[in-house]
Amino acid sequence: MSKPLSEKKTSNNISDLIYGLLKEDIFNFVLKPGQRFTETDLSERYEASRTPIRQALYRLEQEGFVHVHFRSGWEIRPLEFKYYQELFDLRMILEKEAVKRLCELEHPEQLPALIELKKMWLIAPVDYLTDTKTLVLQSEDFHCALVRAAGNQQIAKIHQEASEKIRIVLSLGAMKEFDIAHAYQDHGAILQCILNKDAEQAIHLAEHHVLESIHEVKNITLQMISAIH
């Protein structure tokens, strides 16, 4: 006999909650890259039964955040730079297409999404955010907002998924001090070029920005992984 709908809904709600908590713990390095664990471990951690735990883990496995090992539990995906390099490449391809489409608009400055980005990034230094973790998320959303504004929902969906997977390595940068002013200047310059309909320069700046991010991640990862173990 199948479960009543109310019980299924409750189970799904718990699974969604566990899924969110697991993702948060992965991004905050409570669960570290390469760490092994069992469903029982998580059941005790989150005080939930193994069924919603397993459902949440299967979702995370499909998204590439965890691996399952036959008869030996689960593992948080290790930091494999080829994998993240490919994600950065994918994100850049999608962003370049979005930038071209935005610059082809007659009045890109009138798009509500770009107006909101101006309020967030083209601001005086006294108004800069100083919380680096928040700034990492805001930076991620800058890129996603540009792609969403270009109007292709499928491109935006793929870009969002790639950006979320990259977040774990970019979060490493938020665990140390970095140049906040430089982050604002980079994003502000890209945005200003789009508003000026200068696609070539916007793409050049965006590519340089991504290359800097990749270089930073490579430089700090060994040090940060050593520190969080």
mmCIF file of C-alpha atoms in Angstrom:
data_model
loop_
_atom_site.group_PDB
_atom_site.id
_atom_site.type_symbol
_atom_site.label_atom_id
_atom_site.label_comp_id
_atom_site.label_asym_id
_atom_site.label_seq_id
_atom_site.Cartn_x
_atom_site.Cartn_y
_atom_site.Cartn_z
ATOM 1 C CA MET A 1 0.000 0.000 0.000
ATOM 2 C CA SER A 2 1.382 3.433 -0.912
ATOM 3 C CA LYS A 3 1.876 6.119 1.701
ATOM 4 C CA PRO A 4 -0.843 8.737 2.183
ATOM 5 C CA LEU A 5 -0.223 12.004 0.323
ATOM 6 C CA SER A 6 0.191 13.870 3.621
ATOM 7 C CA GLU A 7 3.007 11.524 4.669
ATOM 8 C CA LYS A 8 4.664 11.815 1.251
ATOM 9 C CA LYS A 9 4.500 15.598 1.505
ATOM 10 C CA THR A 10 6.037 15.530 4.976
ATOM 11 C CA SER A 11 8.828 13.227 3.789
ATOM 12 C CA ASN A 12 9.500 15.473 0.795
ATOM 13 C CA ASN A 13 9.594 18.551 3.004
ATOM 14 C CA ILE A 14 12.133 16.916 5.318
ATOM 15 C CA SER A 15 14.200 15.834 2.324
ATOM 16 C CA ASP A 16 14.179 19.403 0.973
ATOM 17 C CA LEU A 17 15.274 20.685 4.372
ATOM 18 C CA ILE A 18 18.111 18.142 4.625
ATOM 19 C CA TYR A 19 19.156 18.962 1.055
ATOM 20 C CA GLY A 20 19.448 22.645 1.945
ATOM 21 C CA LEU A 21 21.363 21.947 5.153
ATOM 22 C CA LEU A 22 23.784 19.614 3.381
ATOM 23 C CA LYS A 23 24.491 22.188 0.675
ATOM 24 C CA GLU A 24 25.070 24.868 3.286
ATOM 25 C CA ASP A 25 27.464 22.593 5.194
ATOM 26 C CA ILE A 26 29.357 21.807 1.965
ATOM 27 C CA PHE A 27 29.700 25.479 1.000
ATOM 28 C CA ASN A 28 30.766 26.416 4.538
ATOM 29 C CA PHE A 29 33.279 23.514 4.706
ATOM 30 C CA VAL A 30 31.557 21.896 7.682
ATOM 31 C CA LEU A 31 31.616 18.887 5.360
ATOM 32 C CA LYS A 32 35.019 19.103 3.675
ATOM 33 C CA PRO A 33 36.067 18.129 0.127
ATOM 34 C CA GLY A 34 37.022 14.447 0.099
ATOM 35 C CA GLN A 35 35.354 13.708 3.449
ATOM 36 C CA ARG A 36 33.676 10.288 3.736
ATOM 37 C CA PHE A 37 30.482 9.682 5.718
ATOM 38 C CA THR A 38 27.519 7.335 5.951
ATOM 39 C CA GLU A 39 23.794 7.914 5.883
ATOM 40 C CA THR A 40 23.771 6.965 9.551
ATOM 41 C CA ASP A 41 26.287 9.736 10.295
ATOM 42 C CA LEU A 42 24.008 12.283 8.674
ATOM 43 C CA SER A 43 20.923 10.813 10.301
ATOM 44 C CA GLU A 44 22.508 11.517 13.676
ATOM 45 C CA ARG A 45 23.784 14.954 12.637
ATOM 46 C CA TYR A 46 20.445 16.207 11.333
ATOM 47 C CA GLU A 47 18.219 14.092 13.624
ATOM 48 C CA ALA A 48 16.266 12.652 10.697
ATOM 49 C CA SER A 49 15.505 9.191 9.351
ATOM 50 C CA ARG A 50 17.662 7.717 6.607
ATOM 51 C CA THR A 51 14.974 7.933 3.887
ATOM 52 C CA PRO A 52 14.962 11.763 3.523
ATOM 53 C CA ILE A 53 18.744 11.737 4.037
ATOM 54 C CA ARG A 54 19.134 9.337 1.107
ATOM 55 C CA GLN A 55 16.729 11.358 -1.062
ATOM 56 C CA ALA A 56 18.729 14.528 -0.415
ATOM 57 C CA LEU A 57 22.023 12.760 -1.153
ATOM 58 C CA TYR A 58 20.735 11.425 -4.472
ATOM 59 C CA ARG A 59 19.824 14.971 -5.504
ATOM 60 C CA LEU A 60 23.278 16.213 -4.539
ATOM 61 C CA GLU A 61 24.865 13.315 -6.409
ATOM 62 C CA GLN A 62 22.982 14.266 -9.582
ATOM 63 C CA GLU A 63 24.244 17.830 -9.177
ATOM 64 C CA GLY A 64 27.842 16.688 -8.744
ATOM 65 C CA PHE A 65 28.403 17.639 -5.103
ATOM 66 C CA VAL A 66 28.805 14.113 -3.672
ATOM 67 C CA HIS A 67 29.793 10.596 -4.787
ATOM 68 C CA VAL A 68 28.411 7.308 -3.536
ATOM 69 C CA HIS A 69 30.822 4.426 -2.932
ATOM 70 C CA PHE A 70 29.402 0.910 -3.189
ATOM 71 C CA ARG A 71 29.023 -0.503 0.336
ATOM 72 C CA SER A 72 31.265 2.162 1.838
ATOM 73 C CA GLY A 73 29.135 5.278 2.166
ATOM 74 C CA TRP A 74 29.375 8.691 0.561
ATOM 75 C CA GLU A 75 32.054 11.264 -0.162
ATOM 76 C CA ILE A 76 32.034 15.032 -0.650
ATOM 77 C CA ARG A 77 33.422 15.712 -4.106
ATOM 78 C CA PRO A 78 37.184 16.384 -3.875
ATOM 79 C CA LEU A 79 38.539 19.599 -5.378
ATOM 80 C CA GLU A 80 39.489 18.503 -8.890
ATOM 81 C CA PHE A 81 40.774 21.498 -10.806
ATOM 82 C CA LYS A 82 40.121 20.084 -14.281
ATOM 83 C CA TYR A 83 36.449 19.772 -13.339
ATOM 84 C CA TYR A 84 36.266 23.373 -12.086
ATOM 85 C CA GLN A 85 38.291 24.674 -15.023
ATOM 86 C CA GLU A 86 35.698 23.140 -17.355
ATOM 87 C CA LEU A 87 32.891 24.764 -15.380
ATOM 88 C CA PHE A 88 34.609 28.149 -15.596
ATOM 89 C CA ASP A 89 34.980 27.624 -19.368
ATOM 90 C CA LEU A 90 31.289 26.748 -19.715
ATOM 91 C CA ARG A 91 30.230 29.758 -17.663
ATOM 92 C CA MET A 92 32.408 32.068 -19.754
ATOM 93 C CA ILE A 93 30.964 30.786 -23.053
ATOM 94 C CA LEU A 94 27.427 31.426 -21.818
ATOM 95 C CA GLU A 95 28.301 34.850 -20.403
ATOM 96 C CA LYS A 96 29.950 35.965 -23.657
ATOM 97 C CA GLU A 97 26.764 35.103 -25.558
ATOM 98 C CA ALA A 98 24.652 36.941 -22.972
ATOM 99 C CA VAL A 99 26.877 40.041 -23.144
ATOM 100 C CA LYS A 100 26.627 40.103 -26.956
ATOM 101 C CA ARG A 101 22.833 39.901 -26.804
ATOM 102 C CA LEU A 102 22.601 42.632 -24.180
ATOM 103 C CA CYS A 103 24.837 44.946 -26.193
ATOM 104 C CA GLU A 104 22.672 44.395 -29.278
ATOM 105 C CA LEU A 105 19.653 45.872 -27.475
ATOM 106 C CA GLU A 106 18.709 49.415 -28.415
ATOM 107 C CA HIS A 107 18.524 50.574 -24.791
ATOM 108 C CA PRO A 108 20.194 48.064 -22.424
ATOM 109 C CA GLU A 109 20.302 50.743 -19.720
ATOM 110 C CA GLN A 110 16.506 50.504 -19.467
ATOM 111 C CA LEU A 111 16.463 46.827 -18.482
ATOM 112 C CA PRO A 112 15.260 46.509 -14.856
ATOM 113 C CA ALA A 113 17.934 43.878 -14.121
ATOM 114 C CA LEU A 114 20.746 46.189 -15.262
ATOM 115 C CA ILE A 115 19.267 49.108 -13.328
ATOM 116 C CA GLU A 116 19.416 46.969 -10.191
ATOM 117 C CA LEU A 117 23.007 45.939 -10.932
ATOM 118 C CA LYS A 118 23.955 49.609 -11.282
ATOM 119 C CA LYS A 119 22.585 50.277 -7.798
ATOM 120 C CA MET A 120 24.620 47.386 -6.439
ATOM 121 C CA TRP A 121 27.952 47.759 -8.238
ATOM 122 C CA LEU A 122 28.322 51.324 -9.545
ATOM 123 C CA ILE A 123 28.509 52.847 -6.093
ATOM 124 C CA ALA A 124 30.888 54.952 -4.012
ATOM 125 C CA PRO A 125 33.653 53.130 -2.076
ATOM 126 C CA VAL A 126 32.095 54.197 1.223
ATOM 127 C CA ASP A 127 29.088 52.001 0.346
ATOM 128 C CA TYR A 128 31.085 48.857 -0.514
ATOM 129 C CA LEU A 129 30.168 45.657 1.322
ATOM 130 C CA THR A 130 32.864 44.470 3.709
ATOM 131 C CA ASP A 131 31.494 40.967 4.385
ATOM 132 C CA THR A 132 33.501 38.852 1.940
ATOM 133 C CA LYS A 133 31.201 35.826 2.088
ATOM 134 C CA THR A 134 28.228 37.993 1.166
ATOM 135 C CA LEU A 135 30.302 39.628 -1.558
ATOM 136 C CA VAL A 136 31.115 36.216 -3.087
ATOM 137 C CA LEU A 137 27.383 35.448 -3.361
ATOM 138 C CA GLN A 138 26.662 38.920 -4.713
ATOM 139 C CA SER A 139 29.428 38.465 -7.272
ATOM 140 C CA GLU A 140 27.978 35.126 -8.365
ATOM 141 C CA ASP A 141 24.565 36.720 -8.774
ATOM 142 C CA PHE A 142 26.073 39.558 -10.853
ATOM 143 C CA HIS A 143 27.098 37.058 -13.523
ATOM 144 C CA CYS A 144 23.827 35.134 -13.272
ATOM 145 C CA ALA A 145 21.792 38.338 -13.482
ATOM 146 C CA LEU A 146 23.540 39.315 -16.705
ATOM 147 C CA VAL A 147 22.712 35.964 -18.269
ATOM 148 C CA ARG A 148 19.114 36.066 -17.031
ATOM 149 C CA ALA A 149 18.728 39.578 -18.449
ATOM 150 C CA ALA A 150 19.697 38.314 -21.917
ATOM 151 C CA GLY A 151 16.361 36.500 -21.969
ATOM 152 C CA ASN A 152 17.122 32.829 -22.730
ATOM 153 C CA GLN A 153 15.809 30.812 -19.794
ATOM 154 C CA GLN A 154 17.588 27.584 -20.759
ATOM 155 C CA ILE A 155 20.967 29.299 -21.034
ATOM 156 C CA ALA A 156 20.298 31.002 -17.695
ATOM 157 C CA LYS A 157 19.422 27.677 -16.052
ATOM 158 C CA ILE A 158 22.614 25.957 -17.232
ATOM 159 C CA HIS A 159 24.690 28.987 -16.233
ATOM 160 C CA GLN A 160 23.099 29.065 -12.765
ATOM 161 C CA GLU A 161 23.871 25.384 -12.197
ATOM 162 C CA ALA A 162 27.502 25.829 -13.276
ATOM 163 C CA SER A 163 27.881 28.903 -11.066
ATOM 164 C CA GLU A 164 26.555 27.069 -8.035
ATOM 165 C CA LYS A 165 29.043 24.233 -8.514
ATOM 166 C CA ILE A 166 31.887 26.733 -8.800
ATOM 167 C CA ARG A 167 30.780 28.470 -5.599
ATOM 168 C CA ILE A 168 32.571 25.974 -3.386
ATOM 169 C CA VAL A 169 35.985 26.928 -4.761
ATOM 170 C CA LEU A 170 35.191 30.641 -4.869
ATOM 171 C CA SER A 171 34.128 30.362 -1.234
ATOM 172 C CA LEU A 172 37.725 29.487 -0.448
ATOM 173 C CA GLY A 173 38.592 33.046 -1.423
ATOM 174 C CA ALA A 174 36.020 34.335 1.063
ATOM 175 C CA MET A 175 37.911 32.566 3.851
ATOM 176 C CA LYS A 176 40.839 34.949 3.450
ATOM 177 C CA GLU A 177 41.166 38.674 2.913
ATOM 178 C CA PHE A 178 40.960 39.897 -0.668
ATOM 179 C CA ASP A 179 40.687 43.209 -2.463
ATOM 180 C CA ILE A 180 37.057 44.281 -2.088
ATOM 181 C CA ALA A 181 37.605 47.469 -4.093
ATOM 182 C CA HIS A 182 39.040 45.417 -6.961
ATOM 183 C CA ALA A 183 35.904 43.234 -7.007
ATOM 184 C CA TYR A 184 33.687 46.308 -7.301
ATOM 185 C CA GLN A 185 35.891 47.862 -9.966
ATOM 186 C CA ASP A 186 35.894 44.666 -12.045
ATOM 187 C CA HIS A 187 32.150 44.146 -11.974
ATOM 188 C CA GLY A 188 31.438 47.840 -12.378
ATOM 189 C CA ALA A 189 33.665 48.066 -15.452
ATOM 190 C CA ILE A 190 31.985 45.064 -17.105
ATOM 191 C CA LEU A 191 28.559 46.517 -16.399
ATOM 192 C CA GLN A 192 29.518 49.978 -17.682
ATOM 193 C CA CYS A 193 30.749 48.490 -20.967
ATOM 194 C CA ILE A 194 27.430 46.694 -21.430
ATOM 195 C CA LEU A 195 25.533 49.907 -20.725
ATOM 196 C CA ASN A 196 27.754 51.577 -23.338
ATOM 197 C CA LYS A 197 27.006 48.700 -25.766
ATOM 198 C CA ASP A 198 30.724 47.898 -26.031
ATOM 199 C CA ALA A 199 30.490 44.117 -26.339
ATOM 200 C CA GLU A 200 34.142 43.572 -27.283
ATOM 201 C CA GLN A 201 35.509 45.360 -24.219
ATOM 202 C CA ALA A 202 32.879 43.837 -21.900
ATOM 203 C CA ILE A 203 33.838 40.342 -23.052
ATOM 204 C CA HIS A 204 37.548 41.142 -22.701
ATOM 205 C CA LEU A 205 37.040 42.350 -19.132
ATOM 206 C CA ALA A 206 34.822 39.382 -18.264
ATOM 207 C CA GLU A 207 37.398 36.911 -19.572
ATOM 208 C CA HIS A 208 40.161 38.638 -17.609
ATOM 209 C CA HIS A 209 37.976 38.561 -14.495
ATOM 210 C CA VAL A 210 37.384 34.815 -14.853
ATOM 211 C CA LEU A 211 41.079 34.107 -15.455
ATOM 212 C CA GLU A 212 41.924 36.037 -12.298
ATOM 213 C CA SER A 213 39.385 33.962 -10.355
ATOM 214 C CA ILE A 214 40.861 30.707 -11.648
ATOM 215 C CA HIS A 215 44.396 31.859 -10.806
ATOM 216 C CA GLU A 216 43.356 32.856 -7.293
ATOM 217 C CA VAL A 217 41.606 29.548 -6.677
ATOM 218 C CA LYS A 218 44.676 27.614 -7.805
ATOM 219 C CA ASN A 219 46.948 29.675 -5.577
ATOM 220 C CA ILE A 220 44.955 29.373 -2.376
ATOM 221 C CA THR A 221 43.392 25.917 -2.497
ATOM 222 C CA LEU A 222 46.245 23.809 -1.172
ATOM 223 C CA GLN A 223 46.772 26.260 1.654
ATOM 224 C CA MET A 224 43.071 26.484 2.530
ATOM 225 C CA ILE A 225 42.396 22.744 2.320
ATOM 226 C CA SER A 226 45.342 22.188 4.630
ATOM 227 C CA ALA A 227 43.907 24.732 7.039
ATOM 228 C CA ILE A 228 40.385 23.265 7.152
ATOM 229 C CA HIS A 229 41.414 19.618 7.650
#
